[in-house]
PDB file of C-alpha atoms in Angstrom:
ATOM      1  CA  UNK A   1     238.792  -8.800 327.093  1.00 44.00           C
ATOM      2  CA  UNK A   2     241.351  -6.363 325.745  1.00 47.00           C
ATOM      3  CA  UNK A   3     244.485  -5.342 327.621  1.00 50.00           C
ATOM      4  CA  UNK A   4     245.099  -2.455 325.240  1.00 48.00           C
ATOM      5  CA  UNK A   5     245.431   0.131 327.984  1.00 47.00           C
ATOM      6  CA  UNK A   6     247.861  -1.845 330.134  1.00 47.00           C
ATOM      7  CA  UNK A   7     250.574  -1.633 327.499  1.00 44.00           C
ATOM      8  CA  UNK A   8     250.004   2.030 326.663  1.00 45.00           C
ATOM      9  CA  UNK A   9     253.231   3.125 328.290  1.00 46.00           C
ATOM     10  CA  UNK A  10     255.264   0.845 326.015  1.00 46.00           C
ATOM     11  CA  UNK A  11     253.594   1.899 322.749  1.00 43.00           C
ATOM     12  CA  UNK A  12     255.136   4.335 320.240  1.00 44.00           C
ATOM     13  CA  UNK A  13     253.571   7.826 320.181  1.00 49.00           C
ATOM     14  CA  UNK A  14     251.230   7.254 317.231  1.00 50.00           C
ATOM     15  CA  UNK A  15     249.966   3.963 318.635  1.00 49.00           C
ATOM     16  CA  UNK A  16     249.416   5.665 321.987  1.00 59.00           C
ATOM     17  CA  UNK A  17     247.402   8.363 320.240  1.00 64.00           C
ATOM     18  CA  UNK A  18     245.273   5.732 318.477  1.00 67.00           C
ATOM     19  CA  UNK A  19     244.668   4.049 321.832  1.00 70.00           C
ATOM     20  CA  UNK A  20     243.547   7.306 323.423  1.00 72.00           C
ATOM     21  CA  UNK A  21     241.272   7.973 320.460  1.00 74.00           C
ATOM     22  CA  UNK A  22     239.666   4.535 320.841  1.00 77.00           C
ATOM     23  CA  UNK A  23     239.150   5.202 324.558  1.00 80.00           C
ATOM     24  CA  UNK A  24     237.518   8.576 323.932  1.00 80.00           C
ATOM     25  CA  UNK A  25     235.281   7.110 321.233  1.00 81.00           C
ATOM     26  CA  UNK A  26     234.192   4.384 323.634  1.00 83.00           C
ATOM     27  CA  UNK A  27     233.060   7.045 326.111  1.00 82.00           C
ATOM     28  CA  UNK A  28     231.563   9.392 323.504  1.00 82.00           C
ATOM     29  CA  UNK A  29     228.115   7.942 324.122  1.00 85.00           C
ATOM     30  CA  UNK A  30     225.652   8.918 326.834  1.00 87.00           C
ATOM     31  CA  UNK A  31     224.508   5.359 327.525  1.00 89.00           C
ATOM     32  CA  UNK A  32     228.074   4.076 327.915  1.00 89.00           C
ATOM     33  CA  UNK A  33     228.860   6.921 330.305  1.00 88.00           C
ATOM     34  CA  UNK A  34     225.825   5.894 332.349  1.00 90.00           C
ATOM     35  CA  UNK A  35     227.060   2.287 332.329  1.00 92.00           C
ATOM     36  CA  UNK A  36     230.418   3.478 333.658  1.00 90.00           C
ATOM     37  CA  UNK A  37     228.639   5.517 336.334  1.00 89.00           C
ATOM     38  CA  UNK A  38     226.722   2.472 337.529  1.00 91.00           C
ATOM     39  CA  UNK A  39     229.750   0.186 337.433  1.00 91.00           C
ATOM     40  CA  UNK A  40     231.657   2.665 339.580  1.00 88.00           C
ATOM     41  CA  UNK A  41     229.259   1.697 342.376  1.00 87.00           C
ATOM     42  CA  UNK A  42     229.330  -2.111 342.068  1.00 92.00           C
ATOM     43  CA  UNK A  43     229.267  -5.036 339.654  1.00 92.00           C
ATOM     44  CA  UNK A  44     226.090  -5.510 337.620  1.00 94.00           C
ATOM     45  CA  UNK A  45     224.700  -8.196 335.366  1.00 93.00           C
ATOM     46  CA  UNK A  46     223.139  -7.340 332.003  1.00 94.00           C
ATOM     47  CA  UNK A  47     219.519  -7.577 333.122  1.00 94.00           C
ATOM     48  CA  UNK A  48     220.150  -5.193 336.036  1.00 94.00           C
ATOM     49  CA  UNK A  49     221.852  -2.681 333.766  1.00 94.00           C
ATOM     50  CA  UNK A  50     219.042  -2.928 331.225  1.00 94.00           C
ATOM     51  CA  UNK A  51     216.503  -2.181 333.965  1.00 93.00           C
ATOM     52  CA  UNK A  52     218.488   0.743 335.401  1.00 91.00           C
ATOM     53  CA  UNK A  53     219.161   2.276 331.984  1.00 91.00           C
ATOM     54  CA  UNK A  54     215.783   1.381 330.460  1.00 91.00           C
ATOM     55  CA  UNK A  55     217.533  -0.225 327.501  1.00 91.00           C
ATOM     56  CA  UNK A  56     217.148  -3.584 325.815  1.00 92.00           C
ATOM     57  CA  UNK A  57     219.578  -6.270 326.916  1.00 93.00           C
ATOM     58  CA  UNK A  58     221.252  -6.637 323.461  1.00 92.00           C
ATOM     59  CA  UNK A  59     221.907  -2.874 323.495  1.00 92.00           C
ATOM     60  CA  UNK A  60     223.492  -3.122 326.939  1.00 93.00           C
ATOM     61  CA  UNK A  61     225.644  -6.026 325.718  1.00 92.00           C
ATOM     62  CA  UNK A  62     226.831  -3.884 322.807  1.00 91.00           C
ATOM     63  CA  UNK A  63     227.827  -1.032 325.127  1.00 91.00           C
ATOM     64  CA  UNK A  64     229.635  -3.429 327.467  1.00 93.00           C
ATOM     65  CA  UNK A  65     231.534  -4.906 324.519  1.00 90.00           C
ATOM     66  CA  UNK A  66     232.661  -1.423 323.440  1.00 88.00           C
ATOM     67  CA  UNK A  67     233.949  -0.687 326.933  1.00 90.00           C
ATOM     68  CA  UNK A  68     235.599  -4.090 327.254  1.00 89.00           C
ATOM     69  CA  UNK A  69     237.392  -3.580 323.943  1.00 86.00           C
ATOM     70  CA  UNK A  70     239.414  -0.732 325.434  1.00 85.00           C
ATOM     71  CA  UNK A  71     239.963  -2.580 328.703  1.00 87.00           C
ATOM     72  CA  UNK A  72     237.533  -0.644 330.895  1.00 90.00           C
ATOM     73  CA  UNK A  73     235.166  -3.502 331.748  1.00 92.00           C
ATOM     74  CA  UNK A  74     235.703  -7.113 332.688  1.00 91.00           C
ATOM     75  CA  UNK A  75     233.281  -9.989 333.247  1.00 91.00           C
ATOM     76  CA  UNK A  76     233.179 -12.651 335.948  1.00 90.00           C
ATOM     77  CA  UNK A  77     230.762 -15.545 336.408  1.00 88.00           C
ATOM     78  CA  UNK A  78     228.782 -16.180 339.581  1.00 86.00           C
ATOM     79  CA  UNK A  79     227.076 -19.465 338.928  1.00 87.00           C
ATOM     80  CA  UNK A  80     225.153 -19.062 335.697  1.00 89.00           C
ATOM     81  CA  UNK A  81     225.095 -15.260 335.850  1.00 90.00           C
ATOM     82  CA  UNK A  82     227.737 -13.038 334.252  1.00 92.00           C
ATOM     83  CA  UNK A  83     228.615  -9.904 336.192  1.00 94.00           C
ATOM     84  CA  UNK A  84     230.474  -6.903 334.802  1.00 94.00           C
ATOM     85  CA  UNK A  85     232.677  -4.572 336.763  1.00 92.00           C
ATOM     86  CA  UNK A  86     234.660  -1.459 335.941  1.00 91.00           C
ATOM     87  CA  UNK A  87     238.438  -1.690 335.849  1.00 89.00           C
ATOM     88  CA  UNK A  88     238.962   1.543 337.782  1.00 85.00           C
ATOM     89  CA  UNK A  89     242.724   1.243 337.575  1.00 84.00           C
ATOM     90  CA  UNK A  90     242.520   1.347 333.780  1.00 82.00           C
ATOM     91  CA  UNK A  91     240.203   4.348 333.888  1.00 81.00           C
ATOM     92  CA  UNK A  92     242.734   6.229 336.019  1.00 82.00           C
ATOM     93  CA  UNK A  93     245.567   5.098 333.737  1.00 80.00           C
ATOM     94  CA  UNK A  94     243.784   6.500 330.703  1.00 78.00           C
ATOM     95  CA  UNK A  95     243.185   9.773 332.508  1.00 71.00           C
ATOM     96  CA  UNK A  96     246.878  10.172 333.301  1.00 73.00           C
ATOM     97  CA  UNK A  97     247.855   9.156 329.776  1.00 67.00           C
ATOM     98  CA  UNK A  98     245.511  11.644 328.124  1.00 62.00           C
ATOM     99  CA  UNK A  99     246.673  14.604 330.202  1.00 61.00           C
ATOM    100  CA  UNK A 100     250.337  13.613 329.829  1.00 58.00           C
ATOM    101  CA  UNK A 101     250.112  13.343 326.035  1.00 50.00           C
ATOM    102  CA  UNK A 102     248.016  16.488 325.716  1.00 50.00           C
ATOM    103  CA  UNK A 103     250.387  18.502 327.873  1.00 48.00           C
ATOM    104  CA  UNK A 104     253.450  17.160 326.096  1.00 49.00           C
ATOM    105  CA  UNK A 105     252.068  17.912 322.665  1.00 49.00           C
ATOM    106  CA  UNK A 106     251.110  21.470 323.592  1.00 42.00           C
ATOM    107  CA  UNK A 107     254.444  22.213 325.249  1.00 45.00           C
ATOM    108  CA  UNK A 108     256.451  20.770 322.380  1.00 45.00           C
ATOM    109  CA  UNK A 109     254.404  22.498 319.702  1.00 46.00           C
ATOM    110  CA  UNK A 110     254.588  25.857 321.495  1.00 45.00           C
ATOM    111  CA  UNK A 111     258.260  25.903 322.463  1.00 45.00           C
ATOM    112  CA  UNK A 112     259.740  24.197 319.390  1.00 48.00           C
ATOM    113  CA  UNK A 113     257.195  24.645 316.575  1.00 55.00           C
ATOM    114  CA  UNK A 114     259.535  23.840 313.674  1.00 66.00           C
ATOM    115  CA  UNK A 115     260.989  20.736 315.318  1.00 74.00           C
ATOM    116  CA  UNK A 116     257.523  19.563 316.307  1.00 78.00           C
ATOM    117  CA  UNK A 117     256.134  20.094 312.797  1.00 84.00           C
ATOM    118  CA  UNK A 118     259.069  18.177 311.331  1.00 87.00           C
ATOM    119  CA  UNK A 119     258.371  15.256 313.654  1.00 87.00           C
ATOM    120  CA  UNK A 120     254.701  15.277 312.685  1.00 88.00           C
ATOM    121  CA  UNK A 121     255.579  15.172 308.992  1.00 91.00           C
ATOM    122  CA  UNK A 122     258.130  12.439 309.644  1.00 91.00           C
ATOM    123  CA  UNK A 123     255.435  10.327 311.272  1.00 90.00           C
ATOM    124  CA  UNK A 124     252.885  10.750 308.496  1.00 92.00           C
ATOM    125  CA  UNK A 125     254.978  10.967 305.336  1.00 92.00           C
ATOM    126  CA  UNK A 126     256.856   8.322 303.458  1.00 91.00           C
ATOM    127  CA  UNK A 127     258.930  10.272 300.986  1.00 91.00           C
ATOM    128  CA  UNK A 128     256.399  12.512 299.244  1.00 93.00           C
ATOM    129  CA  UNK A 129     253.481  10.167 299.970  1.00 94.00           C
ATOM    130  CA  UNK A 130     251.077  10.835 302.819  1.00 93.00           C
ATOM    131  CA  UNK A 131     250.441   7.537 304.617  1.00 92.00           C
ATOM    132  CA  UNK A 132     247.312   8.692 306.445  1.00 91.00           C
ATOM    133  CA  UNK A 133     245.734  11.880 307.711  1.00 91.00           C
ATOM    134  CA  UNK A 134     246.195  12.660 311.421  1.00 88.00           C
ATOM    135  CA  UNK A 135     243.086  12.727 313.594  1.00 86.00           C
ATOM    136  CA  UNK A 136     244.477  15.602 315.684  1.00 85.00           C
ATOM    137  CA  UNK A 137     243.390  19.018 314.368  1.00 85.00           C
ATOM    138  CA  UNK A 138     246.799  20.548 315.122  1.00 86.00           C
ATOM    139  CA  UNK A 139     248.654  17.772 313.295  1.00 89.00           C
ATOM    140  CA  UNK A 140     246.229  17.894 310.347  1.00 91.00           C
ATOM    141  CA  UNK A 141     247.015  21.576 309.991  1.00 91.00           C
ATOM    142  CA  UNK A 142     250.743  20.798 309.728  1.00 91.00           C
ATOM    143  CA  UNK A 143     250.081  18.241 306.979  1.00 94.00           C
ATOM    144  CA  UNK A 144     247.731  20.611 305.138  1.00 95.00           C
ATOM    145  CA  UNK A 145     250.343  23.384 305.282  1.00 94.00           C
ATOM    146  CA  UNK A 146     252.883  20.990 303.779  1.00 95.00           C
ATOM    147  CA  UNK A 147     250.409  20.227 300.993  1.00 96.00           C
ATOM    148  CA  UNK A 148     249.470  23.882 300.444  1.00 96.00           C
ATOM    149  CA  UNK A 149     253.155  24.663 299.917  1.00 95.00           C
ATOM    150  CA  UNK A 150     252.996  22.431 296.815  1.00 96.00           C
ATOM    151  CA  UNK A 151     250.812  25.057 295.129  1.00 96.00           C
ATOM    152  CA  UNK A 152     252.705  27.902 293.468  1.00 94.00           C
ATOM    153  CA  UNK A 153     251.763  31.382 294.759  1.00 91.00           C
ATOM    154  CA  UNK A 154     249.918  33.414 292.141  1.00 92.00           C
ATOM    155  CA  UNK A 155     249.201  30.443 289.880  1.00 96.00           C
ATOM    156  CA  UNK A 156     245.619  29.539 288.919  1.00 97.00           C
ATOM    157  CA  UNK A 157     244.569  25.881 288.871  1.00 97.00           C
ATOM    158  CA  UNK A 158     241.543  24.133 287.420  1.00 96.00           C
ATOM    159  CA  UNK A 159     239.867  21.644 289.762  1.00 96.00           C
ATOM    160  CA  UNK A 160     241.241  18.704 287.800  1.00 96.00           C
ATOM    161  CA  UNK A 161     244.756  20.120 288.259  1.00 97.00           C
ATOM    162  CA  UNK A 162     244.194  20.544 291.999  1.00 97.00           C
ATOM    163  CA  UNK A 163     243.033  16.934 292.263  1.00 96.00           C
ATOM    164  CA  UNK A 164     245.984  15.723 290.217  1.00 97.00           C
ATOM    165  CA  UNK A 165     248.486  17.578 292.411  1.00 97.00           C
ATOM    166  CA  UNK A 166     246.929  16.268 295.627  1.00 96.00           C
ATOM    167  CA  UNK A 167     246.784  12.698 294.296  1.00 96.00           C
ATOM    168  CA  UNK A 168     250.538  12.710 293.804  1.00 96.00           C
ATOM    169  CA  UNK A 169     250.693  12.667 297.597  1.00 96.00           C
ATOM    170  CA  UNK A 170     247.392  11.153 298.836  1.00 94.00           C
ATOM    171  CA  UNK A 171     244.500   9.245 297.301  1.00 94.00           C
ATOM    172  CA  UNK A 172     241.586  11.224 298.782  1.00 93.00           C
ATOM    173  CA  UNK A 173     241.847  14.441 296.803  1.00 94.00           C
ATOM    174  CA  UNK A 174     238.217  15.460 297.427  1.00 93.00           C
ATOM    175  CA  UNK A 175     238.586  15.520 301.222  1.00 93.00           C
ATOM    176  CA  UNK A 176     241.936  17.306 301.226  1.00 95.00           C
ATOM    177  CA  UNK A 177     240.732  19.833 298.654  1.00 95.00           C
ATOM    178  CA  UNK A 178     237.771  20.683 300.897  1.00 93.00           C
ATOM    179  CA  UNK A 179     240.028  20.963 303.950  1.00 94.00           C
ATOM    180  CA  UNK A 180     242.460  23.250 302.151  1.00 96.00           C
ATOM    181  CA  UNK A 181     239.505  25.459 301.241  1.00 94.00           C
ATOM    182  CA  UNK A 182     238.130  25.211 304.777  1.00 92.00           C
ATOM    183  CA  UNK A 183     241.389  26.472 306.279  1.00 91.00           C
ATOM    184  CA  UNK A 184     241.564  29.176 303.579  1.00 92.00           C
ATOM    185  CA  UNK A 185     244.891  27.839 302.389  1.00 95.00           C
ATOM    186  CA  UNK A 186     243.292  27.652 298.952  1.00 96.00           C
ATOM    187  CA  UNK A 187     240.550  29.842 297.548  1.00 95.00           C
ATOM    188  CA  UNK A 188     238.309  29.266 294.552  1.00 95.00           C
ATOM    189  CA  UNK A 189     235.984  31.104 292.223  1.00 94.00           C
ATOM    190  CA  UNK A 190     234.080  29.757 289.213  1.00 93.00           C
ATOM    191  CA  UNK A 191     236.006  26.487 289.223  1.00 92.00           C
ATOM    192  CA  UNK A 192     239.452  28.124 289.500  1.00 96.00           C
ATOM    193  CA  UNK A 193     241.663  27.596 292.559  1.00 97.00           C
ATOM    194  CA  UNK A 194     244.684  29.456 293.888  1.00 97.00           C
ATOM    195  CA  UNK A 195     246.866  29.452 296.976  1.00 96.00           C
ATOM    196  CA  UNK A 196     246.227  32.252 299.434  1.00 92.00           C
ATOM    197  CA  UNK A 197     248.893  34.082 301.393  1.00 89.00           C
ATOM    198  CA  UNK A 198     249.553  32.639 304.847  1.00 86.00           C
ATOM    199  CA  UNK A 199     248.049  35.740 306.461  1.00 83.00           C
ATOM    200  CA  UNK A 200     244.663  34.570 305.169  1.00 86.00           C
ATOM    201  CA  UNK A 201     244.922  31.038 306.586  1.00 89.00           C
ATOM    202  CA  UNK A 202     242.890  29.897 309.566  1.00 82.00           C
ATOM    203  CA  UNK A 203     244.908  28.610 312.498  1.00 74.00           C
ATOM    204  CA  UNK A 204     244.759  25.038 313.795  1.00 60.00           C
TER     205      UNK A 204
END
């Protein structure tokens, strides 16, 4: 069983974000939410859960493993039967962590936008190389703005030139090219791309 959540308070911000993302992914499934709902009442063994949820036992085991991986479920043996119970303390801890991080990010980004954007870039850039793309929409927008600023206003680019410019900073030029278009930071027509004015951009 994982103790990922127990150490959340000691993790650096990006690791904490990854932990929250893993937690939310674990609960982004109707069957797993139903498992959590049942385990809030009492401990269950796999066969009981399978009957209650009308699922096959291997499927229930998979869902329990996903929840255990983020520290929400633990198993105990009663004779030859394995029972699973919800770690309610960890569920509450995650709830506090999510609202704390969400509130902190919004406050920081609203009151000190330039400082916050600089910190985001500092976390995701190594020199001029992008280490990875943020999962957060707001942080992705900051990185995409940084990349859009690499395109000269008024200049026309062929697609190969756009890809080449992006690949100086990140390997996945196709995805970032589509996102730049999606946010209207770049526009295109008949295979030619150009940077749009910031007034045309979509917000995060």
